Coordinates of C-alpha atoms and ligand atoms in Angstrom, one line a residue:
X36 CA -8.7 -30.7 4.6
X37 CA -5.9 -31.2 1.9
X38 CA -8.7 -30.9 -0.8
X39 CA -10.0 -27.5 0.2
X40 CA -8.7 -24.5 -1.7
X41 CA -6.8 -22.4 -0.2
X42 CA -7.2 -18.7 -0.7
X43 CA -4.2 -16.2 -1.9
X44 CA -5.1 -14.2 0.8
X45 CA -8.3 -13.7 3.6
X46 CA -8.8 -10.8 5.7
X47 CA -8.7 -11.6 9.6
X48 CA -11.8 -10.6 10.6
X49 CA -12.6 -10.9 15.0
X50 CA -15.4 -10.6 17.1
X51 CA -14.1 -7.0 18.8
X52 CA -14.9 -5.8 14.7
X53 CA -18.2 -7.4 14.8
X54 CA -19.3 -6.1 17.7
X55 CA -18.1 -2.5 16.9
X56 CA -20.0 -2.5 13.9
X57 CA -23.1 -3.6 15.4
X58 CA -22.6 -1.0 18.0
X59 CA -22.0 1.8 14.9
X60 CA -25.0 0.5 13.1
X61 CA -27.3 0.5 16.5
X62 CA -26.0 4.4 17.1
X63 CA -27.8 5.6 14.8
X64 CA -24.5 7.3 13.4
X65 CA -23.0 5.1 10.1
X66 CA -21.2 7.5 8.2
X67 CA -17.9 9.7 9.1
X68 CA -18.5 10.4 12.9
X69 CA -17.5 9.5 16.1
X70 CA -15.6 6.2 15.3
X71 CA -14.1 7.7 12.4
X72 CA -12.3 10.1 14.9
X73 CA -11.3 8.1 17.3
X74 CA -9.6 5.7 14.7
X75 CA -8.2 8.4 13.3
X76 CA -6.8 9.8 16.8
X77 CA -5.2 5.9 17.7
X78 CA -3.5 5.6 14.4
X79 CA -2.1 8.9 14.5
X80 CA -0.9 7.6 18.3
X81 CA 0.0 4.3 16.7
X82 CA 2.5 6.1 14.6
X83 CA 3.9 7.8 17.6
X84 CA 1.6 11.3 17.6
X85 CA 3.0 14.2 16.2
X86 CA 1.3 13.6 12.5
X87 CA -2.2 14.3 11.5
X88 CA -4.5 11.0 10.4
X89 CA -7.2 11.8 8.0
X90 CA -8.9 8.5 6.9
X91 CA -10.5 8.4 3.6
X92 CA -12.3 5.7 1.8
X93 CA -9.7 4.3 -0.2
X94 CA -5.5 4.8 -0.2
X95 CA -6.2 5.9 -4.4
X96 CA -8.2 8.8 -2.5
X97 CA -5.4 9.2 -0.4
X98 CA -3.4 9.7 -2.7
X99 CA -5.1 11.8 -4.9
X100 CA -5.9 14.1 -2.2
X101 CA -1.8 13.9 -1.5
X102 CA -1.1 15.4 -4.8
X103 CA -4.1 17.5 -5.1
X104 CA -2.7 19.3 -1.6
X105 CA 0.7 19.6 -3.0
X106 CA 0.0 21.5 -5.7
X107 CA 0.5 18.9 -8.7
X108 CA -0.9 19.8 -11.7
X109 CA -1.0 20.1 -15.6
X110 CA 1.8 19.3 -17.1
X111 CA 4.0 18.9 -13.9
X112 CA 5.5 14.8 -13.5
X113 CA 5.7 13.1 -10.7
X114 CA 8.4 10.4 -10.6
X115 CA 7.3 6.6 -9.4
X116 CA 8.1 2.8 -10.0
X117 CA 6.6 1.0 -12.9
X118 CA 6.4 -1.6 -10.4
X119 CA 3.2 -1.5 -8.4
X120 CA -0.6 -1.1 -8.7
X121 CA -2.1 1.4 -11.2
X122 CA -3.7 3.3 -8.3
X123 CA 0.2 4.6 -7.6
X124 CA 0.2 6.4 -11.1
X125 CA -3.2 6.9 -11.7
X126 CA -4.2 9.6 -9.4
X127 CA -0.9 11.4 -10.7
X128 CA -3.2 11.4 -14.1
X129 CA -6.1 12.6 -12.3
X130 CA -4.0 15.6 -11.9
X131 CA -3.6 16.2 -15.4
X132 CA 0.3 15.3 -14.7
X133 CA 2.6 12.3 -16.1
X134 CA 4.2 10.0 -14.3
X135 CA 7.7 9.4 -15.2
X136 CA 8.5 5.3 -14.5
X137 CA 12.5 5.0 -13.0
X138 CA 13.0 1.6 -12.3
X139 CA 13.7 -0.7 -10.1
X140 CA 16.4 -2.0 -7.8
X141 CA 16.5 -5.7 -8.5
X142 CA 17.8 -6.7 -5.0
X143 CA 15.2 -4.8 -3.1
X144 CA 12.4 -4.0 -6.0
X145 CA 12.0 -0.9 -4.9
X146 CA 12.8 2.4 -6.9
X147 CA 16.5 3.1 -7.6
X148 CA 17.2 6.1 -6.1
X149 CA 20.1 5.8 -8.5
X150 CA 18.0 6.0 -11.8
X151 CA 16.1 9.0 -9.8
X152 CA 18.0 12.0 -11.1
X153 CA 18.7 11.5 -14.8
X154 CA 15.0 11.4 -15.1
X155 CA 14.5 14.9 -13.1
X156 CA 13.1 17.2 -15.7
X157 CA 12.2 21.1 -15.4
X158 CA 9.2 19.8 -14.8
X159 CA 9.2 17.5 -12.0
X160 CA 7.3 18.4 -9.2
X161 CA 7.4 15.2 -6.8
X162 CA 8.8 11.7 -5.7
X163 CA 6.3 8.7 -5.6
X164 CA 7.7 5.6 -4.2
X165 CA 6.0 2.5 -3.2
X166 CA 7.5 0.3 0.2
X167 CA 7.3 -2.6 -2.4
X168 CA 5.8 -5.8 -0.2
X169 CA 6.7 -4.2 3.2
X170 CA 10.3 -3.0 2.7
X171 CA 11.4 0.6 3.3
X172 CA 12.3 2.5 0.0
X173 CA 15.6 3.7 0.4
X174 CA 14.4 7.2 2.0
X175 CA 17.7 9.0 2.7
X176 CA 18.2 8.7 -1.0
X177 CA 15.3 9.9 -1.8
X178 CA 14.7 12.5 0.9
X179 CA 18.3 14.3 -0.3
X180 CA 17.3 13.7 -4.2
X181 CA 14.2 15.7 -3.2
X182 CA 15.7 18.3 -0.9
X183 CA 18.6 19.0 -3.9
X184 CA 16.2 19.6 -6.6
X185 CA 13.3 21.2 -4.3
X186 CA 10.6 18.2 -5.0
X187 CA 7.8 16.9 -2.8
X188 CA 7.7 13.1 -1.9
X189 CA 4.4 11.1 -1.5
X190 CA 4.8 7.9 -0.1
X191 CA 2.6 4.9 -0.8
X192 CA 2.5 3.0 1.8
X193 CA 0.0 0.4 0.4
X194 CA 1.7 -1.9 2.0
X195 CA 3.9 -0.6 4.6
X196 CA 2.2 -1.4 8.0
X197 CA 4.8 -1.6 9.8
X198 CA 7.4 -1.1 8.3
X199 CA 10.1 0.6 9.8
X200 CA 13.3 2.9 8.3
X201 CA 16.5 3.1 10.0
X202 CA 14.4 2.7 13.0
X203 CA 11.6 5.2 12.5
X204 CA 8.3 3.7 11.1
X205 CA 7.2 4.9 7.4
X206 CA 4.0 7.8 8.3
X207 CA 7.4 9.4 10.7
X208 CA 9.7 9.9 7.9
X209 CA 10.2 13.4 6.4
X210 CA 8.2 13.0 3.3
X211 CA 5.4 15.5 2.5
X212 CA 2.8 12.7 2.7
X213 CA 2.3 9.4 3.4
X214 CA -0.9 7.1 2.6
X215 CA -1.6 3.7 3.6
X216 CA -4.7 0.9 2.8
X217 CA -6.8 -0.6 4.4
X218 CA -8.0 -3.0 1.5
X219 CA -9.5 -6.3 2.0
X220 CA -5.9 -7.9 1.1
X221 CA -3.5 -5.4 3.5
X222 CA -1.7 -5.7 6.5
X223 CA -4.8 -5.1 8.3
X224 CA -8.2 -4.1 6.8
X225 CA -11.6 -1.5 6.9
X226 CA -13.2 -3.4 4.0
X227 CA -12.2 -0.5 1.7
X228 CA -10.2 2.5 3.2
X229 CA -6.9 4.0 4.0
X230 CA -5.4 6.7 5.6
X231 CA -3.2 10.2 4.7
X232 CA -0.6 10.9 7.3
X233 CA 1.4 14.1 7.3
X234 CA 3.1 17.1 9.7
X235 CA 1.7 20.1 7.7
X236 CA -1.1 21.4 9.4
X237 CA -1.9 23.5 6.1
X238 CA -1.5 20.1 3.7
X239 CA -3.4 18.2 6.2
X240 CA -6.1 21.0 6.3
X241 CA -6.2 20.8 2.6
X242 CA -6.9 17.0 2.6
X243 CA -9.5 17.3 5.0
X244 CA -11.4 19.8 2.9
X245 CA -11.0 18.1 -0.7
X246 CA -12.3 14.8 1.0
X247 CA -15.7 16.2 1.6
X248 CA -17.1 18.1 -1.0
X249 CA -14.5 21.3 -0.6
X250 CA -16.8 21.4 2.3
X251 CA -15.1 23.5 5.9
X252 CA -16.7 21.9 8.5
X253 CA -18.1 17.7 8.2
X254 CA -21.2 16.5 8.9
X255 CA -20.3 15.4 12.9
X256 CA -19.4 19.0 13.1
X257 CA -22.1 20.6 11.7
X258 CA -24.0 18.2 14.2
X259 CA -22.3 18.5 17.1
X260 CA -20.4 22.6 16.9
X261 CA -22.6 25.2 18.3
X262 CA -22.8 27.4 14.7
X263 CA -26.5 26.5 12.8
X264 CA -25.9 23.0 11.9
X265 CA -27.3 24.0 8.8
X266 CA -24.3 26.1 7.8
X267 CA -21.4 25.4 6.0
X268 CA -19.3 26.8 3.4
X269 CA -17.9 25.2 0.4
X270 CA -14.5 26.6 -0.7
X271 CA -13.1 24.5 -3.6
X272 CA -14.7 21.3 -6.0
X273 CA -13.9 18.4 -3.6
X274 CA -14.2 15.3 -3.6
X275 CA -16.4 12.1 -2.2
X276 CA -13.5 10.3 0.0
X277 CA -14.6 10.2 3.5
X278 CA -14.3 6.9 5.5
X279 CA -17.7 5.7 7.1
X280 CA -17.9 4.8 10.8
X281 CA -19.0 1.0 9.8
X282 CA -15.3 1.1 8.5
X283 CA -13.9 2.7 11.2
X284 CA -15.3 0.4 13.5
X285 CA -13.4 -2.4 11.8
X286 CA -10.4 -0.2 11.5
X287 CA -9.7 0.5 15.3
X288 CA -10.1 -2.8 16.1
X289 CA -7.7 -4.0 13.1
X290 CA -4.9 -1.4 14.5
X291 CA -5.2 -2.6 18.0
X292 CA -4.0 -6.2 16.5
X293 CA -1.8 -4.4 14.1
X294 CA 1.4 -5.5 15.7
X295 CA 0.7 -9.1 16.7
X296 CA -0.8 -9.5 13.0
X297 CA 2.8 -8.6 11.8
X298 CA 4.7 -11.0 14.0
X299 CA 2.3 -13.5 12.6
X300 CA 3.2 -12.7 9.2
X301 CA 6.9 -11.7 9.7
X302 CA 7.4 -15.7 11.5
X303 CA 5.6 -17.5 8.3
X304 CA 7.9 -15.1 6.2
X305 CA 11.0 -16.7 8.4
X306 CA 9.5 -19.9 7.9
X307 CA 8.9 -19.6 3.9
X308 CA 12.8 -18.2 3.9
X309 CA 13.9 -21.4 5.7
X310 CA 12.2 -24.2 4.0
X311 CA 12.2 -23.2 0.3
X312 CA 16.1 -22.5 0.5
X313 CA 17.9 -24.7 -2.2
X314 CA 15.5 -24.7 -4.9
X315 CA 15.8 -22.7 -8.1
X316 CA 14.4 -19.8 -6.9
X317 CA 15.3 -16.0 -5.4
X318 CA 13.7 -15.3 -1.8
X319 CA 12.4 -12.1 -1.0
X320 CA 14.5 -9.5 -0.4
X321 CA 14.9 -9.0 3.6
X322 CA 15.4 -5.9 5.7
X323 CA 19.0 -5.1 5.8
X324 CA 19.6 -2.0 7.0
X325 CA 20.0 -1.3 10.8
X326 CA 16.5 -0.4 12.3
X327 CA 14.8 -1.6 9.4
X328 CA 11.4 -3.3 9.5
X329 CA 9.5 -5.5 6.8
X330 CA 5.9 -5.4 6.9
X331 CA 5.7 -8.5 4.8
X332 CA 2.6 -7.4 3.0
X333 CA 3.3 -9.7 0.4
X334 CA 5.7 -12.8 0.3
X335 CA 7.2 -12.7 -3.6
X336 CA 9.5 -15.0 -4.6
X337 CA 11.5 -15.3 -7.8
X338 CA 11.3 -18.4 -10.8
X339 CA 15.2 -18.4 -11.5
X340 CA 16.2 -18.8 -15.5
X341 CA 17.1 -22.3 -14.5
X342 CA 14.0 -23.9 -13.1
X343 CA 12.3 -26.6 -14.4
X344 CA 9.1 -24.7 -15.4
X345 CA 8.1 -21.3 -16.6
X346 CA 6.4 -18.7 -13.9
X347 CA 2.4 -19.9 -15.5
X348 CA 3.2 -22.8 -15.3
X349 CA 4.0 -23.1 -11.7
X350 CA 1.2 -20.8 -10.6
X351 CA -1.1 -23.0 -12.8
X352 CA 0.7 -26.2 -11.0
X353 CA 0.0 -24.8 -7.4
X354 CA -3.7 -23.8 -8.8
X355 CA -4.4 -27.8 -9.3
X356 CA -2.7 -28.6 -6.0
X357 CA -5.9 -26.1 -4.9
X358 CA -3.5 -23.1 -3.3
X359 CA -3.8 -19.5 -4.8
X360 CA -1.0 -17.8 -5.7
X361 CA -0.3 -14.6 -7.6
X362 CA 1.7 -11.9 -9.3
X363 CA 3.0 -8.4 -8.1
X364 CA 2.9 -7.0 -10.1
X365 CA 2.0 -6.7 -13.9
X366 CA 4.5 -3.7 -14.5
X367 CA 2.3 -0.4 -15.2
X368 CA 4.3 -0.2 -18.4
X369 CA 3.1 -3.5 -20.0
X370 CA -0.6 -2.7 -19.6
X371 CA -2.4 -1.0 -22.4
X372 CA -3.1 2.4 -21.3
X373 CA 0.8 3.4 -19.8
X374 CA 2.2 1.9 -22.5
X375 CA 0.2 3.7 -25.0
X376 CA -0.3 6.6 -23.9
X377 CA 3.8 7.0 -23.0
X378 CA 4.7 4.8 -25.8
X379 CA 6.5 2.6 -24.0
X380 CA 8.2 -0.8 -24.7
X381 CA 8.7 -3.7 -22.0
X382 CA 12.6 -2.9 -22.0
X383 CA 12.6 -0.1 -21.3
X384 CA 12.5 -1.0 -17.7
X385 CA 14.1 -4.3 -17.9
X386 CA 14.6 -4.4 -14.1
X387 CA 11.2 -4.4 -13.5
X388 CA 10.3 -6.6 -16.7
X389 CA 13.0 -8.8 -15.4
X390 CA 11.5 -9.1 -12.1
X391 CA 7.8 -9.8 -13.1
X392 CA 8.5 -12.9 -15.7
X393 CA 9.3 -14.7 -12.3
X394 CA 7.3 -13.4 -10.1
X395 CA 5.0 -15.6 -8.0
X396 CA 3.5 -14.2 -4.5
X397 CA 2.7 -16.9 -2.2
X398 CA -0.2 -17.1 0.3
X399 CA 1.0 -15.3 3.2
X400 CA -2.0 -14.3 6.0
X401 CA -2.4 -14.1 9.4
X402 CA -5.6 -16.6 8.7
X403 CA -3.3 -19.6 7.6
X404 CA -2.6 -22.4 10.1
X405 CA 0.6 -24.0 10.3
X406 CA -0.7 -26.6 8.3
X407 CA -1.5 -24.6 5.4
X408 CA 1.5 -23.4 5.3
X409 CA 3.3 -26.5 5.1
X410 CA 0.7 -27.7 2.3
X411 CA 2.2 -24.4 0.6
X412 CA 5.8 -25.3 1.1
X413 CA 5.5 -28.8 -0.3
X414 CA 3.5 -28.0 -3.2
X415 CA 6.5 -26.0 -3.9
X416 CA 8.6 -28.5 -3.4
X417 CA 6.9 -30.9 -5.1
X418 CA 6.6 -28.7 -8.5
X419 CA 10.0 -27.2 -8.6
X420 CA 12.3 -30.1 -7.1
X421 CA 10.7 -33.2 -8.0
X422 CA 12.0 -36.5 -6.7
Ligands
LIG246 C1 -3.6 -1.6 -2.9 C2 -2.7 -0.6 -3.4 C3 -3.1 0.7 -3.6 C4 -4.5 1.1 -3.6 O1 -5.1 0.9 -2.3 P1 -6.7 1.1 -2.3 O2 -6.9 1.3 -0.8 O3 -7.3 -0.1 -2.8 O4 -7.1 2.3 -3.0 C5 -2.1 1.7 -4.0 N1 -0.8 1.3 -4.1 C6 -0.4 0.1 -4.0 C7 1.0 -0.2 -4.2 C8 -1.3 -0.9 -3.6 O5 -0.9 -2.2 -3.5

């Protein structure tokens, strides 16, 4: 099987999903209904109860409808990490606010809580950090940053399930909002989805009205309440972000393995650490603090200055050894439309620019044998340490 591509990364799809879905199709009931609650209802359990779940059809709607409750608007900024997907900055555009990029910590590349408050303005409404690959933002930093200059914090947890703080997993922490994905590549997967987890009954009341229409009651409740089913009341312009049963089907079953998915991932990550030491490269950065958990979402390691070929090269080099790699991320501020728009120069975060020249993610799934891995490893090897 050595000549068969391997894939950067493969959902892990069971028969428990298949059979759900079948069973949502065959009910008669395919959009946001009774599966949709009940996965909403185990992943607020998951996370240990005491937080509302409201799933929506992508963690960029999540998010959206995170800053939308909040109150962000024109002309307000919202602080985040050049270092992750658009979506993270995006939706503070859809706004009508800025983002304002801080970079990144090169040992963890996460946001630098450090950086954080030379770039608070009279204007800054809100924290945005990203649990870059799996590991926990440095929260009590950014939790008192927030609390001292009276600003909201919106986590994206894209990739951060589980991952744990100090102990407490991120959708517990005492952030405003948190939103995770459940995209065909993360920790566990609906297809396309994600999910908005917070305490506030009024914020979470909020997202539950903007994703459907700025309609007060959904569709199951019209259905199933005893007012006319034919009722409802639209309060505000909404939105179209409401997670279909078919997904949720997936997505229950996807939570229930959850956990052993994540000791699958977290032993290959162990594995990776152990047999690429010694060559010119930087590991992932690890979990360090007490209590901490990384939900190795993503396995990135680092070209060092020193090795024998360029970061292209070597994902070029693995290509024609037929394994995928890629690169988390392209830093928001080298792409056209950030950098444009804010005028901004690759420099000016050289933390992050640093970080992405030698960037390489390596396939890291709970799909991949043993054997793949070790194809992985040696192609490594091979490229970076040749005999
Ligand atoms: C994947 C991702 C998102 C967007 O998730 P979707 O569910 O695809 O909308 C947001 N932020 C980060 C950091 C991501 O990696």
């Amino acid at each position: 099987m050595n000549d068969s591509f391997l894939p950067f990364a493969l959902p892990d799809i069971g028969e428990e999903e298949i059979a759900e879905v079948v069973h949502a199709l065959r009910s008669g009931w395919v959009t946001t209904g009774p599966k949709t609650r009940q996965f909403e209802s185990e992943f607020a359990e998951w996370l240990g109860g005491q937080v509302e779940a409201i799933s929506v059809n992508s963690a960029t709607a999540g998010l959206h409808l995170a800053l939308e409750a909040l109150g962000i608007g024109a002309g307000d900024e919202v602080i985040t990490t050049p270092y992750t997907f658009t979506a993270s900055a995006e939706v503070i555009r859809y706004m009508g606010a800025d983002p304002v990029f801080v970079d990144i910590d090169p040992r963890t590349l996460n946001l630098d809580p450090a950086r954080i408050e030379a770039a608070i303005t009279p204007r800054t409404r809100a924290i945005l950090p990203v649990h870059f690959a799996g590991l926990a933002c440095d929260m009590d930093a950014i939790l008192a940053i927030a609390r001292r200059h009276g600003l909201r914090v919106v986590e994206d947890a894209a990739h951060a399930l589980p991952t744990r703080f100090r102990g407490q997993l991120v959708g517990q922490l005492a952030s405003d909002v948190t939103v995770f994905s459940f995209y065909a590549t993360k920790t566990m997967t609906t297809g396309e989805g994600g999910m908005v987890v917070c305490k506030d009954p009024a914020v979470a009341k909020r997202c539950r009205v903007m994703r459907l229409h700025g309609i007060n009651r959904d569709a199951f409740d019209r259905y199933t309440s005893k007012t006319p089913a034919w009722y409802y009341e639209v309060v505000a312009p909404g939105f179209k972000y409401n997670l279909t049963d078919i997904a949720s089907a997936i997505g229950i079953h996807q939570l229930r393995k959850a956990n052993r998915f994540h000791a699958r991932r977290e032993a290959m990550a162990l594995r990776y650490n152990a047999e690429l030491s010694g060559l010119p490269i930087e590991l992932p950065p690890r979990a360090e603090r007490e209590g901490d958990l990384h939900a190795w979402h993503l396995y990135v390691l680092r070209l060092q200055q020193g090795a024998p070929i360029g970061r292209d090269a070597f994902i070029q080099a693995m290509a024609d050894r037929g394994i995928g790699c890629s690169v988390h991320f392209i830093p928001l501020h080298l792409h056209p439309y950030w950098r444009d728009t804010y005028r901004l120069q690759a420099e000016d975060f050289p933390q992050a620019y640093a970080a992405y020249r030698g960037a390489v993610s390596l396939p890291l799934y709970t799909k991949m044998t043993d054997a793949d891995q070790s194809r992985v490893i040696q192609a490594v090897r091979d490229i970076l340490a040749p005999v």
